[in-house]
mmCIF file of C-alpha atoms in Angstrom:
data_model
loop_
_atom_site.group_PDB
_atom_site.id
_atom_site.type_symbol
_atom_site.label_atom_id
_atom_site.label_comp_id
_atom_site.label_asym_id
_atom_site.label_seq_id
_atom_site.Cartn_x
_atom_site.Cartn_y
_atom_site.Cartn_z
ATOM 1 C CA UNK A 189 -94.721 -195.081 -278.017
ATOM 2 C CA UNK A 190 -96.346 -191.681 -278.519
ATOM 3 C CA UNK A 191 -99.603 -191.049 -276.751
ATOM 4 C CA UNK A 192 -102.594 -189.198 -278.154
ATOM 5 C CA UNK A 193 -101.424 -186.067 -279.913
ATOM 6 C CA UNK A 194 -103.515 -182.916 -280.122
ATOM 7 C CA UNK A 195 -102.862 -179.666 -281.913
ATOM 8 C CA UNK A 196 -102.793 -176.833 -281.368
ATOM 9 C CA UNK A 197 -102.273 -176.811 -277.596
ATOM 10 C CA UNK A 198 -103.632 -173.296 -277.325
ATOM 11 C CA UNK A 199 -105.885 -171.371 -279.679
ATOM 12 C CA UNK A 200 -107.089 -167.812 -279.295
ATOM 13 C CA UNK A 201 -109.518 -166.583 -281.891
ATOM 14 C CA UNK A 202 -112.199 -163.995 -282.380
ATOM 15 C CA UNK A 203 -115.905 -164.611 -282.413
ATOM 16 C CA UNK A 204 -117.132 -165.694 -285.817
ATOM 17 C CA UNK A 205 -113.889 -167.321 -286.905
ATOM 18 C CA UNK A 206 -113.565 -170.967 -287.869
ATOM 19 C CA UNK A 207 -111.596 -173.148 -285.478
ATOM 20 C CA UNK A 208 -110.169 -176.572 -286.309
ATOM 21 C CA UNK A 209 -108.801 -178.856 -283.615
ATOM 22 C CA UNK A 210 -106.770 -181.908 -284.552
ATOM 23 C CA UNK A 211 -106.151 -185.269 -282.972
ATOM 24 C CA UNK A 212 -103.925 -188.233 -283.712
ATOM 25 C CA UNK A 213 -104.962 -191.303 -281.682
ATOM 26 C CA UNK A 214 -102.591 -193.962 -280.426
ATOM 27 C CA UNK A 215 -101.573 -196.262 -283.270
ATOM 28 C CA UNK A 216 -103.788 -199.333 -283.398
ATOM 29 C CA UNK A 217 -106.612 -197.839 -281.363
ATOM 30 C CA UNK A 218 -109.943 -198.028 -283.135
ATOM 31 C CA UNK A 219 -112.169 -195.794 -281.008
ATOM 32 C CA UNK A 220 -111.774 -192.032 -280.705
ATOM 33 C CA UNK A 221 -113.600 -189.633 -278.424
ATOM 34 C CA UNK A 222 -113.902 -185.833 -278.340
ATOM 35 C CA UNK A 223 -114.658 -184.172 -274.983
ATOM 36 C CA UNK A 224 -115.115 -180.613 -273.824
ATOM 37 C CA UNK A 225 -114.235 -179.518 -270.292
ATOM 38 C CA UNK A 226 -115.461 -176.342 -268.588
ATOM 39 C CA UNK A 227 -115.772 -175.314 -264.973
ATOM 40 C CA UNK A 228 -119.534 -175.001 -265.287
ATOM 41 C CA UNK A 229 -120.345 -178.228 -267.128
ATOM 42 C CA UNK A 230 -117.433 -180.490 -266.289
ATOM 43 C CA UNK A 231 -116.255 -183.044 -268.834
ATOM 44 C CA UNK A 232 -118.776 -183.642 -271.615
ATOM 45 C CA UNK A 233 -118.569 -186.218 -274.393
ATOM 46 C CA UNK A 234 -119.189 -184.507 -277.713
ATOM 47 C CA UNK A 235 -118.847 -187.369 -280.203
ATOM 48 C CA UNK A 236 -117.121 -190.703 -280.595
ATOM 49 C CA UNK A 237 -116.030 -192.873 -283.503
ATOM 50 C CA UNK A 238 -115.536 -196.616 -283.841
ATOM 51 C CA UNK A 239 -113.399 -197.690 -286.813
ATOM 52 C CA UNK A 240 -113.639 -194.152 -288.233
ATOM 53 C CA UNK A 241 -117.454 -194.184 -288.178
ATOM 54 C CA UNK A 242 -119.331 -191.702 -285.943
ATOM 55 C CA UNK A 243 -121.344 -193.719 -283.415
ATOM 56 C CA UNK A 244 -122.819 -191.157 -281.055
ATOM 57 C CA UNK A 245 -122.854 -187.411 -281.715
ATOM 58 C CA UNK A 246 -125.645 -186.600 -279.273
ATOM 59 C CA UNK A 247 -123.268 -184.441 -277.261
ATOM 60 C CA UNK A 248 -122.438 -182.092 -280.109
ATOM 61 C CA UNK A 249 -123.966 -178.841 -278.881
ATOM 62 C CA UNK A 250 -125.251 -177.494 -282.177
ATOM 63 C CA UNK A 251 -124.741 -177.410 -285.913
ATOM 64 C CA UNK A 252 -121.775 -175.106 -285.555
ATOM 65 C CA UNK A 253 -119.807 -178.141 -284.383
ATOM 66 C CA UNK A 254 -118.704 -180.898 -286.743
ATOM 67 C CA UNK A 255 -116.211 -183.754 -286.480
ATOM 68 C CA UNK A 256 -114.585 -186.015 -289.017
ATOM 69 C CA UNK A 257 -112.317 -189.006 -288.962
ATOM 70 C CA UNK A 258 -111.062 -189.563 -292.512
ATOM 71 C CA UNK A 259 -108.707 -192.366 -291.465
ATOM 72 C CA UNK A 260 -107.615 -194.329 -288.422
ATOM 73 C CA UNK A 261 -104.846 -191.917 -287.512
ATOM 74 C CA UNK A 262 -106.497 -188.518 -287.742
ATOM 75 C CA UNK A 263 -109.595 -186.678 -286.573
ATOM 76 C CA UNK A 264 -110.739 -183.064 -286.592
ATOM 77 C CA UNK A 265 -113.261 -181.105 -284.589
ATOM 78 C CA UNK A 266 -114.408 -177.940 -286.303
ATOM 79 C CA UNK A 267 -116.367 -175.016 -284.907
ATOM 80 C CA UNK A 268 -117.796 -172.591 -287.433
ATOM 81 C CA UNK A 269 -118.590 -169.888 -286.508
ATOM 82 C CA UNK A 270 -117.025 -169.824 -283.074
ATOM 83 C CA UNK A 271 -118.645 -168.031 -280.121
ATOM 84 C CA UNK A 272 -117.249 -166.940 -276.719
ATOM 85 C CA UNK A 273 -119.265 -169.688 -274.986
ATOM 86 C CA UNK A 274 -117.213 -172.271 -276.903
ATOM 87 C CA UNK A 275 -114.195 -171.329 -274.794
ATOM 88 C CA UNK A 276 -113.101 -174.529 -273.046
ATOM 89 C CA UNK A 277 -110.453 -177.216 -273.037
ATOM 90 C CA UNK A 278 -111.115 -179.818 -275.725
ATOM 91 C CA UNK A 279 -109.743 -183.308 -275.186
ATOM 92 C CA UNK A 280 -109.340 -186.179 -277.556
ATOM 93 C CA UNK A 281 -109.071 -189.743 -276.230
ATOM 94 C CA UNK A 282 -108.620 -193.128 -277.852
ATOM 95 C CA UNK A 283 -109.101 -196.727 -276.852
ATOM 96 C CA UNK A 284 -108.545 -200.183 -278.278
ATOM 97 C CA UNK A 285 -111.701 -202.155 -278.923
ATOM 98 C CA UNK A 286 -113.546 -203.083 -275.758
ATOM 99 C CA UNK A 287 -110.664 -202.627 -273.361
ATOM 100 C CA UNK A 288 -112.584 -199.625 -272.032
ATOM 101 C CA UNK A 289 -109.561 -197.720 -270.732
ATOM 102 C CA UNK A 290 -109.356 -194.384 -272.497
ATOM 103 C CA UNK A 291 -106.081 -192.607 -273.173
ATOM 104 C CA UNK A 292 -106.348 -188.846 -273.216
ATOM 105 C CA UNK A 293 -104.386 -186.264 -275.129
ATOM 106 C CA UNK A 294 -103.044 -183.116 -273.455
ATOM 107 C CA UNK A 295 -105.999 -181.039 -274.647
ATOM 108 C CA UNK A 296 -106.452 -177.859 -276.649
ATOM 109 C CA UNK A 297 -107.301 -174.754 -274.659
ATOM 110 C CA UNK A 298 -109.616 -172.668 -276.837
ATOM 111 C CA UNK A 299 -110.360 -169.041 -276.071
ATOM 112 C CA UNK A 300 -112.904 -167.228 -278.223
ATOM 113 C CA UNK A 301 -112.867 -163.467 -277.722
ATOM 114 C CA UNK B 36 -128.082 -184.413 -263.704
ATOM 115 C CA UNK B 37 -124.697 -186.107 -263.787
ATOM 116 C CA UNK B 38 -124.486 -189.881 -264.136
ATOM 117 C CA UNK B 39 -121.561 -189.795 -261.766
ATOM 118 C CA UNK B 40 -121.288 -187.383 -258.897
ATOM 119 C CA UNK B 41 -118.271 -187.300 -256.669
ATOM 120 C CA UNK B 42 -118.223 -186.453 -253.020
ATOM 121 C CA UNK B 43 -116.601 -184.422 -251.598
ATOM 122 C CA UNK B 44 -116.051 -181.764 -254.248
ATOM 123 C CA UNK B 45 -112.794 -180.802 -252.556
ATOM 124 C CA UNK B 46 -110.565 -182.497 -250.009
ATOM 125 C CA UNK B 47 -107.465 -181.219 -248.250
ATOM 126 C CA UNK B 48 -105.267 -183.553 -246.210
ATOM 127 C CA UNK B 49 -101.740 -183.824 -244.862
ATOM 128 C CA UNK B 50 -99.105 -185.972 -246.485
ATOM 129 C CA UNK B 51 -99.216 -189.488 -245.112
ATOM 130 C CA UNK B 52 -102.948 -189.447 -244.434
ATOM 131 C CA UNK B 53 -105.466 -191.490 -246.379
ATOM 132 C CA UNK B 54 -107.864 -189.867 -248.842
ATOM 133 C CA UNK B 55 -111.297 -191.266 -249.610
ATOM 134 C CA UNK B 56 -113.496 -190.124 -252.474
ATOM 135 C CA UNK B 57 -116.952 -191.359 -253.288
ATOM 136 C CA UNK B 58 -118.884 -191.631 -256.521
ATOM 137 C CA UNK B 59 -122.588 -192.226 -257.025
ATOM 138 C CA UNK B 60 -124.260 -193.090 -260.295
ATOM 139 C CA UNK B 61 -127.789 -193.654 -261.525
ATOM 140 C CA UNK B 62 -128.032 -196.471 -264.063
ATOM 141 C CA UNK B 63 -126.820 -200.027 -264.548
ATOM 142 C CA UNK B 64 -123.155 -200.215 -265.484
ATOM 143 C CA UNK B 65 -120.672 -202.612 -267.059
ATOM 144 C CA UNK B 66 -117.731 -201.099 -265.245
ATOM 145 C CA UNK B 67 -116.609 -198.048 -263.312
ATOM 146 C CA UNK B 68 -113.258 -196.365 -263.749
ATOM 147 C CA UNK B 69 -111.280 -193.750 -261.877
ATOM 148 C CA UNK B 70 -109.112 -191.164 -263.596
ATOM 149 C CA UNK B 71 -106.720 -188.521 -262.311
ATOM 150 C CA UNK B 72 -106.189 -185.091 -263.832
ATOM 151 C CA UNK B 73 -103.262 -182.915 -262.896
ATOM 152 C CA UNK B 74 -103.723 -179.199 -263.421
ATOM 153 C CA UNK B 75 -103.505 -178.294 -267.091
ATOM 154 C CA UNK B 76 -103.161 -181.893 -268.237
ATOM 155 C CA UNK B 77 -105.275 -184.646 -269.738
ATOM 156 C CA UNK B 78 -106.897 -187.398 -267.706
ATOM 157 C CA UNK B 79 -104.932 -190.492 -266.774
ATOM 158 C CA UNK B 80 -106.569 -193.845 -266.126
ATOM 159 C CA UNK B 81 -106.001 -195.229 -262.626
ATOM 160 C CA UNK B 82 -108.127 -198.323 -262.136
ATOM 161 C CA UNK B 83 -111.166 -200.156 -263.531
ATOM 162 C CA UNK B 84 -113.633 -202.256 -261.565
ATOM 163 C CA UNK B 85 -116.225 -204.408 -263.304
ATOM 164 C CA UNK B 86 -119.826 -204.691 -262.196
ATOM 165 C CA UNK B 87 -119.285 -208.220 -260.852
ATOM 166 C CA UNK B 88 -116.334 -207.141 -258.698
ATOM 167 C CA UNK B 89 -116.602 -205.631 -255.241
ATOM 168 C CA UNK B 90 -113.062 -204.527 -254.494
ATOM 169 C CA UNK B 91 -109.853 -203.971 -256.385
ATOM 170 C CA UNK B 92 -106.338 -202.869 -255.427
ATOM 171 C CA UNK B 93 -103.549 -201.238 -257.372
ATOM 172 C CA UNK B 94 -100.522 -200.065 -255.418
ATOM 173 C CA UNK B 95 -101.750 -197.450 -252.927
ATOM 174 C CA UNK B 96 -105.206 -197.395 -254.517
ATOM 175 C CA UNK B 97 -108.206 -199.345 -253.316
ATOM 176 C CA UNK B 98 -111.535 -199.179 -255.119
ATOM 177 C CA UNK B 99 -114.825 -200.601 -253.920
ATOM 178 C CA UNK B 100 -118.067 -200.961 -255.827
ATOM 179 C CA UNK B 101 -121.538 -201.452 -254.384
ATOM 180 C CA UNK B 102 -123.940 -201.984 -257.272
ATOM 181 C CA UNK B 103 -126.943 -202.214 -254.941
ATOM 182 C CA UNK B 104 -126.247 -198.679 -253.751
ATOM 183 C CA UNK B 105 -124.899 -197.552 -257.111
ATOM 184 C CA UNK B 106 -121.795 -196.181 -255.497
ATOM 185 C CA UNK B 107 -118.030 -196.546 -255.528
ATOM 186 C CA UNK B 108 -115.199 -195.277 -253.401
ATOM 187 C CA UNK B 109 -111.548 -194.616 -254.135
ATOM 188 C CA UNK B 110 -109.080 -194.802 -251.263
ATOM 189 C CA UNK B 111 -105.555 -193.476 -251.631
ATOM 190 C CA UNK B 112 -103.392 -194.651 -248.750
ATOM 191 C CA UNK B 113 -100.329 -192.843 -247.411
ATOM 192 C CA UNK B 114 -100.933 -189.848 -249.630
ATOM 193 C CA UNK B 115 -98.095 -187.818 -251.118
ATOM 194 C CA UNK B 116 -97.897 -184.234 -252.325
ATOM 195 C CA UNK B 117 -97.686 -185.646 -255.864
ATOM 196 C CA UNK B 118 -101.209 -187.072 -255.432
ATOM 197 C CA UNK B 119 -102.568 -183.516 -255.572
ATOM 198 C CA UNK B 120 -104.955 -183.561 -258.532
ATOM 199 C CA UNK B 121 -108.608 -183.881 -259.513
ATOM 200 C CA UNK B 122 -110.081 -187.362 -259.452
ATOM 201 C CA UNK B 123 -112.991 -188.421 -261.647
ATOM 202 C CA UNK B 124 -115.128 -191.504 -261.721
ATOM 203 C CA UNK B 125 -116.420 -192.652 -265.095
ATOM 204 C CA UNK B 126 -119.105 -195.203 -265.804
ATOM 205 C CA UNK B 127 -119.557 -197.481 -268.795
ATOM 206 C CA UNK B 128 -123.316 -197.774 -268.899
ATOM 207 C CA UNK B 129 -124.890 -201.124 -269.791
ATOM 208 C CA UNK B 130 -125.780 -200.985 -273.474
ATOM 209 C CA UNK B 131 -123.754 -197.828 -273.943
ATOM 210 C CA UNK B 132 -120.980 -199.351 -276.035
ATOM 211 C CA UNK B 133 -117.542 -198.133 -275.041
ATOM 212 C CA UNK B 134 -118.760 -194.653 -274.158
ATOM 213 C CA UNK B 135 -117.892 -193.321 -270.696
ATOM 214 C CA UNK B 136 -119.823 -190.793 -268.644
ATOM 215 C CA UNK B 137 -117.639 -188.783 -266.296
ATOM 216 C CA UNK B 138 -118.557 -187.429 -262.902
ATOM 217 C CA UNK B 139 -118.004 -183.983 -261.538
ATOM 218 C CA UNK B 140 -114.674 -184.724 -259.882
ATOM 219 C CA UNK B 141 -113.033 -184.357 -256.470
ATOM 220 C CA UNK B 142 -110.176 -181.879 -256.093
ATOM 221 C CA UNK B 143 -107.598 -183.391 -253.763
ATOM 222 C CA UNK B 144 -104.876 -181.300 -252.192
ATOM 223 C CA UNK B 145 -102.150 -183.039 -250.230
ATOM 224 C CA UNK B 146 -100.117 -180.661 -248.113
ATOM 225 C CA UNK B 147 -96.609 -181.219 -246.824
#
């Protein structure tokens, strides 16, 4: 069974450009989480969804960040416009109901020049 | 400040030795989990301990939880070079749904 799938794995873009990160959770999982990892701030939860509905977006740093989950098998995290300080590894994770164990994707390494 | 803070930040041991990492947290929790992250990879779940449990084992892993001290420890016995990774504790806060708050991590290096 495939795990959490993220694309692209690496993204290099210039400041001001729009960036879209994609995630496909494990089939049957109904909760999806977006995290950002940096050396300075560690692993931060940005937003999470239950049954495709955003539950907590308090970690989204500012209005430049937005996330959607149009269906149970797909989510996007968009940054518009991107800034150099957005450079980080972005992880998507999914879980089934209240089992609590989260399954992480391989991450997208974003570099904004 | 971080909900979970690991100690030490970095640990270097020889293969075959035991490695102990500690995690402290600040608020009431439903459970505490430990994850491993190999360089350049996503996190992998290792073990979960619930707030009403004090100790749990899984293979070479032993986790303890002291809710009165708001702390947990992860012991890896008979370490191997393949155990080299970063280890994170994560807490499911009471009333926080299925959201996890991750600690700062311990970088473990196991040398041959």
